[in-house]
Short mmCIF file of C-alpha atoms in Angstrom, two decimals:
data_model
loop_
_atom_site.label_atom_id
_atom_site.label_comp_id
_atom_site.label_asym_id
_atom_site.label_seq_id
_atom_site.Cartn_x
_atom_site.Cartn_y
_atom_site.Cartn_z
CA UNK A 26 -34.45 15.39 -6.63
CA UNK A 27 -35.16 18.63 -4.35
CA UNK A 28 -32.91 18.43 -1.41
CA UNK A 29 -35.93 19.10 0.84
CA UNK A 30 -37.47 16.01 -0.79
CA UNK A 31 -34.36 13.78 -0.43
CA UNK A 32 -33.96 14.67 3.16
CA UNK A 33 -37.89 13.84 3.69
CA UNK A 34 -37.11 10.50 2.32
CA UNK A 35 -34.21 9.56 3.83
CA UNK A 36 -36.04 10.61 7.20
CA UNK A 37 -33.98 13.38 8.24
CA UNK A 38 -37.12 13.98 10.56
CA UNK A 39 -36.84 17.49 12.81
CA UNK A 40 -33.45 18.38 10.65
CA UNK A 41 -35.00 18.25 7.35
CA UNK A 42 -38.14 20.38 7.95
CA UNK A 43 -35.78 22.41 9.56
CA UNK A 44 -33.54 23.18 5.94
CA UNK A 45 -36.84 23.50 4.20
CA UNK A 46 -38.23 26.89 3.65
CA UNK A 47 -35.31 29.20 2.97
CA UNK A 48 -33.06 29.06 0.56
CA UNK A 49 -30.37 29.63 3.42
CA UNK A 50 -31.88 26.28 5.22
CA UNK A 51 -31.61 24.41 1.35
CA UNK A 52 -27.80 25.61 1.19
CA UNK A 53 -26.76 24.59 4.82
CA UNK A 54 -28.07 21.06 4.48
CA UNK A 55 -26.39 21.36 1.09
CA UNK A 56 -23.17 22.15 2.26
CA UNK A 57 -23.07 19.73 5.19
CA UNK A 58 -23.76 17.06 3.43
CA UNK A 59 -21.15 17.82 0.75
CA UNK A 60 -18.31 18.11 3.68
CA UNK A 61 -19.80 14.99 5.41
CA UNK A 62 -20.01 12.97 1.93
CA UNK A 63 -16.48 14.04 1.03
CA UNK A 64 -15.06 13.64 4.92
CA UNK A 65 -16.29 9.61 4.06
CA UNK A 66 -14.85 9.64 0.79
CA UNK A 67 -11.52 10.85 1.74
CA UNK A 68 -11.35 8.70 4.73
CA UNK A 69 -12.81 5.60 2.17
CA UNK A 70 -9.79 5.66 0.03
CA UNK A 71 -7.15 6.25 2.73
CA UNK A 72 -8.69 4.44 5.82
CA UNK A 73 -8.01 0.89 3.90
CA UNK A 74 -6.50 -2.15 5.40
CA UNK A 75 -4.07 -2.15 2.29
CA UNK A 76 -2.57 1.95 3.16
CA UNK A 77 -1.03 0.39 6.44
CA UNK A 78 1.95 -0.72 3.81
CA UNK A 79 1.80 3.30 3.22
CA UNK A 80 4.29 3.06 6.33
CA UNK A 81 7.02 1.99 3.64
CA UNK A 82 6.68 5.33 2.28
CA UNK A 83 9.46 6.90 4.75
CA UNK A 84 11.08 3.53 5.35
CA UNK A 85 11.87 3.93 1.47
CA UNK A 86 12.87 7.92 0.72
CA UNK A 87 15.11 7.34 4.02
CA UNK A 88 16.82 4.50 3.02
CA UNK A 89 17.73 5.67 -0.15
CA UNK A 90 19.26 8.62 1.44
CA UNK A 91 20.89 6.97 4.57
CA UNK A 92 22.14 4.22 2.06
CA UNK A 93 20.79 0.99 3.71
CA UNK A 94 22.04 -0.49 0.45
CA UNK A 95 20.15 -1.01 -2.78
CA UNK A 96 18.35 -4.36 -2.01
CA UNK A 97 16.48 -2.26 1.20
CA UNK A 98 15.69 0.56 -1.26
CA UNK A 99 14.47 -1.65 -3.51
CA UNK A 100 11.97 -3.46 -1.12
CA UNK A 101 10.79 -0.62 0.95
CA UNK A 102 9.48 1.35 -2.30
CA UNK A 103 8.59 -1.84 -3.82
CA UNK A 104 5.83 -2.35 -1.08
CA UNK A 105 5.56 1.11 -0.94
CA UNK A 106 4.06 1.77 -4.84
CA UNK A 107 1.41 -1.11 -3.94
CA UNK A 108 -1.54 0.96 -1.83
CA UNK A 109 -0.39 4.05 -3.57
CA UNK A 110 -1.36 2.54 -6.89
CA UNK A 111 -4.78 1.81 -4.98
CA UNK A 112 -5.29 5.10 -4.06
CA UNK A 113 -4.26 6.60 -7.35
CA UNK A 114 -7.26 3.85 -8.96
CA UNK A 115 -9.77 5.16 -6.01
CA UNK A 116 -8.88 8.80 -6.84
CA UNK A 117 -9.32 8.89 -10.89
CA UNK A 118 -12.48 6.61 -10.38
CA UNK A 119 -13.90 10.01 -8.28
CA UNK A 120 -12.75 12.61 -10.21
CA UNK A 121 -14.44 10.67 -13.39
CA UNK A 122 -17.54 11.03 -12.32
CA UNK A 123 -17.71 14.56 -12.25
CA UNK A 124 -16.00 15.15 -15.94
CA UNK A 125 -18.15 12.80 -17.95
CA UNK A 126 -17.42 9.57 -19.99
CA UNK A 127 -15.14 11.13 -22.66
CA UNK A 128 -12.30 12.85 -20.21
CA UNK A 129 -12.79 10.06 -17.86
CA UNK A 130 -11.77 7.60 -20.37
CA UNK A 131 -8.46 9.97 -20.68
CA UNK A 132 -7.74 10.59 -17.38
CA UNK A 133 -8.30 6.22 -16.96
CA UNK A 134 -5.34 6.18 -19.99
CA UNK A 135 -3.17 8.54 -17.97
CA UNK A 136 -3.24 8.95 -13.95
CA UNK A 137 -4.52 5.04 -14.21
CA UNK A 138 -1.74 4.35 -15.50
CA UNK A 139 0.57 6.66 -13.96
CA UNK A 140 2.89 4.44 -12.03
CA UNK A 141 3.68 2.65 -15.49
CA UNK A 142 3.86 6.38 -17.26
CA UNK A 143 6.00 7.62 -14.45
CA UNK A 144 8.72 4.45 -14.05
CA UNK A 145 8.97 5.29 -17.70
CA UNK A 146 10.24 8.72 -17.52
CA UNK A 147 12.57 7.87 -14.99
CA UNK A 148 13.77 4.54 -16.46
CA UNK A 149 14.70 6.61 -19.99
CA UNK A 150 16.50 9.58 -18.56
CA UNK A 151 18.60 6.60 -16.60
CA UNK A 152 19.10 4.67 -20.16
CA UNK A 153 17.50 1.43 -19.00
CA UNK A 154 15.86 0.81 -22.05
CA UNK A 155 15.93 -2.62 -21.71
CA UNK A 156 14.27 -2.50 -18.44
CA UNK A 157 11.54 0.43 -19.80
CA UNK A 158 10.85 -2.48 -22.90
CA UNK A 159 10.83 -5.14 -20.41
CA UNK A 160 8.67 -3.33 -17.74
CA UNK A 161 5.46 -2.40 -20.35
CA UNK A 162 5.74 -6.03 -21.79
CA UNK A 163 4.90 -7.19 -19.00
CA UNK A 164 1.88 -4.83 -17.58
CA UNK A 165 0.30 -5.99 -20.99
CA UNK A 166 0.75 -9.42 -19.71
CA UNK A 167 0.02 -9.74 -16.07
CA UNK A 168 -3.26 -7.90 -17.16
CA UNK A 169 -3.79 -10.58 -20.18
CA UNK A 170 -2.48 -13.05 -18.25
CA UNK A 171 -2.53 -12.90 -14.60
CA UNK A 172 -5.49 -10.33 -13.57
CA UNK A 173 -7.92 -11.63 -16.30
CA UNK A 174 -6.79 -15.53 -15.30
CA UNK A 175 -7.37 -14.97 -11.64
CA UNK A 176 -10.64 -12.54 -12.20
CA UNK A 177 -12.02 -16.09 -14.32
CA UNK A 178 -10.51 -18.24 -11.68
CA UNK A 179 -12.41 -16.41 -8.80
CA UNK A 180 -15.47 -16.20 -10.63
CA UNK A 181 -15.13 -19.88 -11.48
CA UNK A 182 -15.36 -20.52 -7.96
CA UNK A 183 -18.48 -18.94 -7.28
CA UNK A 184 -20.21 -19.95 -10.68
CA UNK A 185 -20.02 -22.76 -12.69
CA UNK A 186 -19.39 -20.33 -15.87
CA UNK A 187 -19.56 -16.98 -16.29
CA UNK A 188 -21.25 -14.83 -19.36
CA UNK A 189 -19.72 -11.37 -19.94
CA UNK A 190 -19.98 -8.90 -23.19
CA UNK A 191 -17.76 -10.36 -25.76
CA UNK A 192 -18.62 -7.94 -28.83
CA UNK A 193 -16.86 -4.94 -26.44
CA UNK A 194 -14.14 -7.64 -25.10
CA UNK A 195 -13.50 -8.51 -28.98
CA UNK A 196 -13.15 -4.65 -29.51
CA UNK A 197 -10.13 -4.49 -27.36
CA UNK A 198 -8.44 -7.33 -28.74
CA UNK A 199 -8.35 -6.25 -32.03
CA UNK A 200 -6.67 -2.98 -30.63
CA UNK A 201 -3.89 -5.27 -29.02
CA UNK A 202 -3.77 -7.60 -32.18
CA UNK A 203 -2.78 -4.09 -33.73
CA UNK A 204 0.31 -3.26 -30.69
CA UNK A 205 1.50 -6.34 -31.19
CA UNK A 206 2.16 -6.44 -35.06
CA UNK A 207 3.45 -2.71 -34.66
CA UNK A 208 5.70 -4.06 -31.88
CA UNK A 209 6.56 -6.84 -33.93
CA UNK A 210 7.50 -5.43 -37.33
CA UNK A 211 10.74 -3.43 -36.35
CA UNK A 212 11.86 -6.22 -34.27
CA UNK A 213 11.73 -7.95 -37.77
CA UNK A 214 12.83 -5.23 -39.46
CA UNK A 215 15.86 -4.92 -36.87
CA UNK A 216 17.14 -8.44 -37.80
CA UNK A 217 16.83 -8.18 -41.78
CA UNK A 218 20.13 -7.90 -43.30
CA UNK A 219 21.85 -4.41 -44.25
CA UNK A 220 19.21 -2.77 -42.02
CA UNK A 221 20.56 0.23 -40.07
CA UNK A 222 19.66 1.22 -36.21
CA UNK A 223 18.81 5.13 -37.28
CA UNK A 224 15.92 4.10 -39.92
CA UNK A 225 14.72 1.53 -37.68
CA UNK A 226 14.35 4.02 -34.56
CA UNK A 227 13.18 6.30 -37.45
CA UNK A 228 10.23 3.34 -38.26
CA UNK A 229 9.67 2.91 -34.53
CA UNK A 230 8.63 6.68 -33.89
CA UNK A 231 6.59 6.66 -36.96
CA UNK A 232 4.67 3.77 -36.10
CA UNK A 233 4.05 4.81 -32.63
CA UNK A 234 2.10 8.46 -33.59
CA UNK A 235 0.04 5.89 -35.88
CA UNK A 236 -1.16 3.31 -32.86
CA UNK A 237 -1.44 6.18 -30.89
CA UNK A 238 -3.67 8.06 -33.15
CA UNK A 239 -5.10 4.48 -33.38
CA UNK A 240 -6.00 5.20 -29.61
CA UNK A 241 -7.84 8.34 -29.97
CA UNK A 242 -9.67 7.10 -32.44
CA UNK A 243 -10.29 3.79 -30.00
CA UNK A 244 -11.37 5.94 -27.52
CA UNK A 245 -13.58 7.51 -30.06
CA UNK A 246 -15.61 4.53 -30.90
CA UNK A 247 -15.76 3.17 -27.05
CA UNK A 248 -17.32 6.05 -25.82
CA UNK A 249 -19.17 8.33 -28.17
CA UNK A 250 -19.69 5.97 -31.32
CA UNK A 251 -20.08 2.61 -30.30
CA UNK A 252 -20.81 3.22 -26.39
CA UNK A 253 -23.62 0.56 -25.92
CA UNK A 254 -21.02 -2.09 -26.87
CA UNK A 255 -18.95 -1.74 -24.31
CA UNK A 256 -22.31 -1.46 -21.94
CA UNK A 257 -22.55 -3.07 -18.56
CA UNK A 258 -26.00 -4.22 -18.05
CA UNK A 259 -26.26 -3.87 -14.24
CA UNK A 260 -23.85 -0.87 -13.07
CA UNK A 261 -25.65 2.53 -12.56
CA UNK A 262 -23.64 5.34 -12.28
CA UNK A 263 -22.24 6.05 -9.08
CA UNK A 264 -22.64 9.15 -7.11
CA UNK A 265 -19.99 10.83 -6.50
CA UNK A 266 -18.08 10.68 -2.95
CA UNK A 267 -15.29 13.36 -3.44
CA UNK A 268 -15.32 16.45 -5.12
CA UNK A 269 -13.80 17.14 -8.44
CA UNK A 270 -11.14 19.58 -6.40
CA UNK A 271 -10.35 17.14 -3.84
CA UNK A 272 -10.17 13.97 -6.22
CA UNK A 273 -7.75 16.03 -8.11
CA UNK A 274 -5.88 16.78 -4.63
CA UNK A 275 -5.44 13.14 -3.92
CA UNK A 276 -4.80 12.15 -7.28
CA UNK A 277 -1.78 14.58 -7.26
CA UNK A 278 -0.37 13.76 -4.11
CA UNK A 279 -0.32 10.10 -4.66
CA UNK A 280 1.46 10.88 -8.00
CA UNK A 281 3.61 13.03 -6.85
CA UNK A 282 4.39 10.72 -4.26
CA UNK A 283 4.73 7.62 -6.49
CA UNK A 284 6.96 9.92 -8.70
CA UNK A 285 9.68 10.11 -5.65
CA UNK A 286 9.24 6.16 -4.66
CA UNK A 287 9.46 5.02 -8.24
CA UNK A 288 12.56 6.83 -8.97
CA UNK A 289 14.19 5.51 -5.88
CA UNK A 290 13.15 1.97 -6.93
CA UNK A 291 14.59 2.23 -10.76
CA UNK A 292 18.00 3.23 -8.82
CA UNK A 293 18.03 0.58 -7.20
CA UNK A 294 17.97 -2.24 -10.14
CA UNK A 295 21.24 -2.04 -11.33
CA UNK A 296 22.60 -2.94 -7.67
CA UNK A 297 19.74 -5.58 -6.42
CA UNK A 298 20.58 -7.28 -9.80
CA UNK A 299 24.50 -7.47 -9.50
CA UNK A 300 24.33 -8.11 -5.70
CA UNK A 301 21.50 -11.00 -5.67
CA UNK A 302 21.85 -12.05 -8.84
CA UNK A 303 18.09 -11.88 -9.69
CA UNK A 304 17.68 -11.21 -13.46
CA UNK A 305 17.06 -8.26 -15.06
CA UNK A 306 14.56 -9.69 -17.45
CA UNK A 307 12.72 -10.71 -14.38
CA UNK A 308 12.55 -8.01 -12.53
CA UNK A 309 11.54 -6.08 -15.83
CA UNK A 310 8.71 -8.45 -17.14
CA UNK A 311 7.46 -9.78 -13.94
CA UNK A 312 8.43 -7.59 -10.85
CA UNK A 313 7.96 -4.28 -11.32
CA UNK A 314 4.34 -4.99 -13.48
CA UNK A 315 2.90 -7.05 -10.61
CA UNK A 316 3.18 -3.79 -8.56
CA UNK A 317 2.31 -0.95 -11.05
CA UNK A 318 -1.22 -2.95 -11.57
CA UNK A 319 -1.92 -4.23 -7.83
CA UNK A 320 -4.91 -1.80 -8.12
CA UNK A 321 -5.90 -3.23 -11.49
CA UNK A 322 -5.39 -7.13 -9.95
CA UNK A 323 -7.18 -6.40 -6.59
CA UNK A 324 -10.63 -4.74 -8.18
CA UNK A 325 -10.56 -7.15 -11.43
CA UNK A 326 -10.31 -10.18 -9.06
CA UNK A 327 -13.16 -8.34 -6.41
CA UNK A 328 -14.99 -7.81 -9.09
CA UNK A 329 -15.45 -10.93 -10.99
CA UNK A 330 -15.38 -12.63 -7.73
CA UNK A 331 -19.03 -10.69 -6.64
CA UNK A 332 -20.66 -11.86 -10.61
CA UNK A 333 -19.12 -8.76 -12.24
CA UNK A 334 -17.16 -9.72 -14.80
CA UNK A 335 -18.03 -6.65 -17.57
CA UNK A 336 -16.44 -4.52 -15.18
CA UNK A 337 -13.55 -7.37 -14.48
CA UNK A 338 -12.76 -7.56 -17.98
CA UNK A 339 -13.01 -3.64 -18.33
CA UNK A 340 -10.24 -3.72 -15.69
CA UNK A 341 -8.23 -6.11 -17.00
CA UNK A 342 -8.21 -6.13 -21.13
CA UNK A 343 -8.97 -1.92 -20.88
CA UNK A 344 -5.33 -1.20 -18.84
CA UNK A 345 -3.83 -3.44 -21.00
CA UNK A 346 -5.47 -1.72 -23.82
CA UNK A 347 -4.35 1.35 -22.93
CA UNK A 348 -0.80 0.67 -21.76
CA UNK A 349 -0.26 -1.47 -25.26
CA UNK A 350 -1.96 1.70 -27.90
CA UNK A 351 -0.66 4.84 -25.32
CA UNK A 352 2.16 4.23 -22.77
CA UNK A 353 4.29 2.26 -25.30
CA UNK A 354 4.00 5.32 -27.83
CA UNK A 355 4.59 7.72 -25.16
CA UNK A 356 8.12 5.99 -24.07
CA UNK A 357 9.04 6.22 -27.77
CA UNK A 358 8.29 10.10 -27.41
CA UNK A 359 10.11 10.62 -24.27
CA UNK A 360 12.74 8.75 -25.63
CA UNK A 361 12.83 11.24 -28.44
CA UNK A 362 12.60 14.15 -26.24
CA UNK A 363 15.72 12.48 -23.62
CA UNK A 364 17.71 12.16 -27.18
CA UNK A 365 17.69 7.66 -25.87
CA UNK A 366 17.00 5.88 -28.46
CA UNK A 367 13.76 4.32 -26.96
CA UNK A 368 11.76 2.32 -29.89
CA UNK A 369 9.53 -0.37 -30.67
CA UNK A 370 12.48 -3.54 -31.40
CA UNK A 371 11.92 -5.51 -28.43
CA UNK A 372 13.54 -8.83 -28.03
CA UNK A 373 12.30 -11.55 -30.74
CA UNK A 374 11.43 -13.15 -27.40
CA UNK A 375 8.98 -10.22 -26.29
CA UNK A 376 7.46 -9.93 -29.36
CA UNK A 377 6.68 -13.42 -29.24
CA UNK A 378 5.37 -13.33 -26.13
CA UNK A 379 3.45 -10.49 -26.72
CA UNK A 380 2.03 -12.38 -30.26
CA UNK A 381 0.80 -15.55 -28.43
CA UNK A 382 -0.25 -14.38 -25.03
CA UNK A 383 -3.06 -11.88 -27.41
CA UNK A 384 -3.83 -14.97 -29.28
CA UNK A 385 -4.60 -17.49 -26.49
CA UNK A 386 -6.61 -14.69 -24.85
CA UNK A 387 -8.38 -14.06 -28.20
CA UNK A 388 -9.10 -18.11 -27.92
CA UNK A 389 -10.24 -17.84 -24.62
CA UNK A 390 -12.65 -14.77 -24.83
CA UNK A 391 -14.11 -15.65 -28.12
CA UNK A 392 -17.58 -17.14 -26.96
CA UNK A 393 -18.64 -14.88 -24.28
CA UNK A 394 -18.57 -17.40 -21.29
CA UNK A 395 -15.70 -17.82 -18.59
CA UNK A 396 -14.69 -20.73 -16.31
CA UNK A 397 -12.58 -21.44 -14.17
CA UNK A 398 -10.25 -23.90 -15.95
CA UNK A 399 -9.35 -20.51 -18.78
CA UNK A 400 -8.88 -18.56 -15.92
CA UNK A 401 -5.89 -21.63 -14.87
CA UNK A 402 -4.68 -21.60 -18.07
CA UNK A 403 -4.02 -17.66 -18.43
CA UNK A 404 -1.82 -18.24 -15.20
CA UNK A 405 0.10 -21.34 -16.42
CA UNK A 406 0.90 -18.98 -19.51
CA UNK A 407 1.86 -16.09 -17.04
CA UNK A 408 3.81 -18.74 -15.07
CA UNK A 409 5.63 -20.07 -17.69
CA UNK A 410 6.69 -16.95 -19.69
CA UNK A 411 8.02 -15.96 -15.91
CA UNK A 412 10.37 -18.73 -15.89
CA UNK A 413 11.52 -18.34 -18.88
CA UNK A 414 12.72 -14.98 -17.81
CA UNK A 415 13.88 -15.83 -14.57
CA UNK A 416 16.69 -18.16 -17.04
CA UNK A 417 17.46 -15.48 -19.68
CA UNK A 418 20.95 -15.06 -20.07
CA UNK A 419 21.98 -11.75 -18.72
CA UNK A 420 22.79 -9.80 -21.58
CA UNK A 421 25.41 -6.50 -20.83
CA UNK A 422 24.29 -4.07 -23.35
CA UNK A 423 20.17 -5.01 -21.46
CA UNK A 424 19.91 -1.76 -19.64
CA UNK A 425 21.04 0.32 -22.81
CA UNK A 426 20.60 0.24 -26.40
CA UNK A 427 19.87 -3.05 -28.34
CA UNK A 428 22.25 -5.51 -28.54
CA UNK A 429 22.14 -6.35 -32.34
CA UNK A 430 25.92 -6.76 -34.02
CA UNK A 431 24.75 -4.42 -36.91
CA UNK A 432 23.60 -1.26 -34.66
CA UNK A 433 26.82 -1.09 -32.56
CA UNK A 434 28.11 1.75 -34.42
CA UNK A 435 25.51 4.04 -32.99
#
């Protein structure tokens, strides 16, 4: 629509007939609108009752550097990584709707999951493999488990059930069907006798070019191929309130900031753990998940709770989608690049986990309609596998290398 014509409609009265004319009027209005619509966007994703936690920010970088002690430094960047995960989400959601379906789906797989990516990096180059295994276990599952229980839950509430798209939902399962057996098969590979650590690491970074390959192709069929599975029937595409130059902006500040609190909170694991005697399993699996997907949990739940559960589910079985076929391949590379023997033989435990948390979710997605007694039952599994780590003997070799009697000698 003419910009003359919008402004008519929108009953820009003496300032519209004004900008009409001239192609220097058409411009002006064209240009103040774009500052005033990206002024609102900016202050929309900052000016949020959830950034006033953003205050933990300095609390955290200074007491890693004054030494407050490691349970501080935990706690302050702990609450710190929660609204900058937000604005990270509100930032890539922006810049994806100036760069089309295709790069928007890539840019979802990596700055929406950038917290996850970027705990990673700096989990590896400390050797906390254990806690790098433990950590994407358990995104996968608090979006499989908690988010998509407590999206049904909320919708529940409002609705006695709940319909949603389950040929695209059934799509995504079959992708984490496929991470789980590839997680699965060194594990068993690991525990077969005369089996050696090298070949098995060997197996591991084999296996993750295929599922990530596996991805591209995923990606492939979601949004070129097969795009009108994964339709929703009543979103319209948004316009845009930021600018593809300032989306990227904010999108690179919050990383870069998430970057500095993340490493200060992976520091601090090894001490909150032998001071407080919290488990490292737990923190792994169930901490440091909850608050790499507080963006995820906060719009899946919003979502579903307002009747839209394509775009809850979208949230909720896509991240986990991604982290499972992309972030667990990448770790294997930058375990390969760090010369740590990152790889896919997680516990027997995490597999296992892993195994029936996709089938019970399979169950529960199967027929297209949502209540909220499946959404209590995703939670009960999330609160169960939690406890279960909480009691996991601590195991000393955890934060290195697995602790298999057969691979000592690497």
């Amino acid at each position: 629509m003419p910009i003359s014509d919008r402004a008519y409609k929108q009953g820009g009265g003496e300032y519209a007939y004004k900008a009409v004319g001239t192609a220097e009027g058409m411009a002006h209005e064209h240009t103040e609108v774009t500052a005033r619509s990206e002024c609102m966007g900016v202050l929309g994703v900052l000016c949020t009752w959830l950034n006033i936690l953003l205050i933990f920010v300095p609390l955290g970088i200074a007491s890693h550097h004054l030494e407050w002690g490691s349970a501080a430094t935990f706690s302050c960047n702990f609450v710190a990584i929660v609204p900058l995960a937000g604005i990270l989400g509100a930032a890539t959601e922006a810049l994806s709707s100036h760069v089309g379906q295709m790069i928007g789906g890539l840019l979802n797989a990596t700055f929406g999951n950038a917290v996850e990516m970027i705990v990673t990096i700096n989990a590896i180059r400390a050797g906390l493999v254990g806690v790098v295994q433990g950590s994407l276990l358990g995104s996968i599952l608090s979006n499989l488990l908690l988010v998509l229980g407590m999206a049904f839950f909320a919708a529940g509430l409002r609705m006695k059930e709940s319909t949603f798209n389950s040929t695209g939902a059934s799509a995504n399962m079959s992708c984490l069907t496929l991470s789980s057996i590839a997680l699965g098969l060194p594990t068993i590979y690991s525990n077969l006798p005369g089996t050696n650590f090298e070949d098995m690491l060997m197996i591991s970074r084999i296996s993750s070019v295929v599922i990530a390959i596996v991805y591209l192709l995923f990606l492939w069929f979601q949004l070129v191929t097969h795009a009108d599975m994964f339709g929703e029937d009543d979103e319209e595409d948004e316009q845009a309130t930021m600018s593809a130059f300032t989306s990227t902006m904010v999108l690179f500040g919050a990383t870069c900031v998430v970057a500095v609190c993340s490493e200060y909170l992976v520091d601090s694991i090894e001490g909150v753990s032998e001071e407080y005697g919290l488990p490292k399993a737990f923190i792994g699996v169930i901490l440091l998940p909850i608050v790499g997907n507080a963006a995820e949990h906060a719009t899946a739940v919003t979502a579903a709770a307002k009747g839209k559960m394509n775009l809850a589910l979208g949230v909720a079985i896509g991240s986990s989608t991604q982290i499972a076929l992309f972030v667990v391949p990448f770790s294997v590379v930058v375990g390969w690049m760090y010369d740590v023997p990152m790889s896919l033989d997680f516990r027997v435990f995490d597999s296992t986990v892993l195994i029936l948390s996709v089938f019970i979710t399979s169950i529960v997605l199967h027929d297209g309609a949502s209540n909220w007694l499946e959404g209590a039952m995703l939670v009960a599994t999330y609160i169960l596998i939690a406890i279960i780590c909480w009691f996991i003997p601590e195991d000393p070799d955890l934060a290195g290398a697995h602790h298999h009697g057969h691979h000592r000698e690497l």
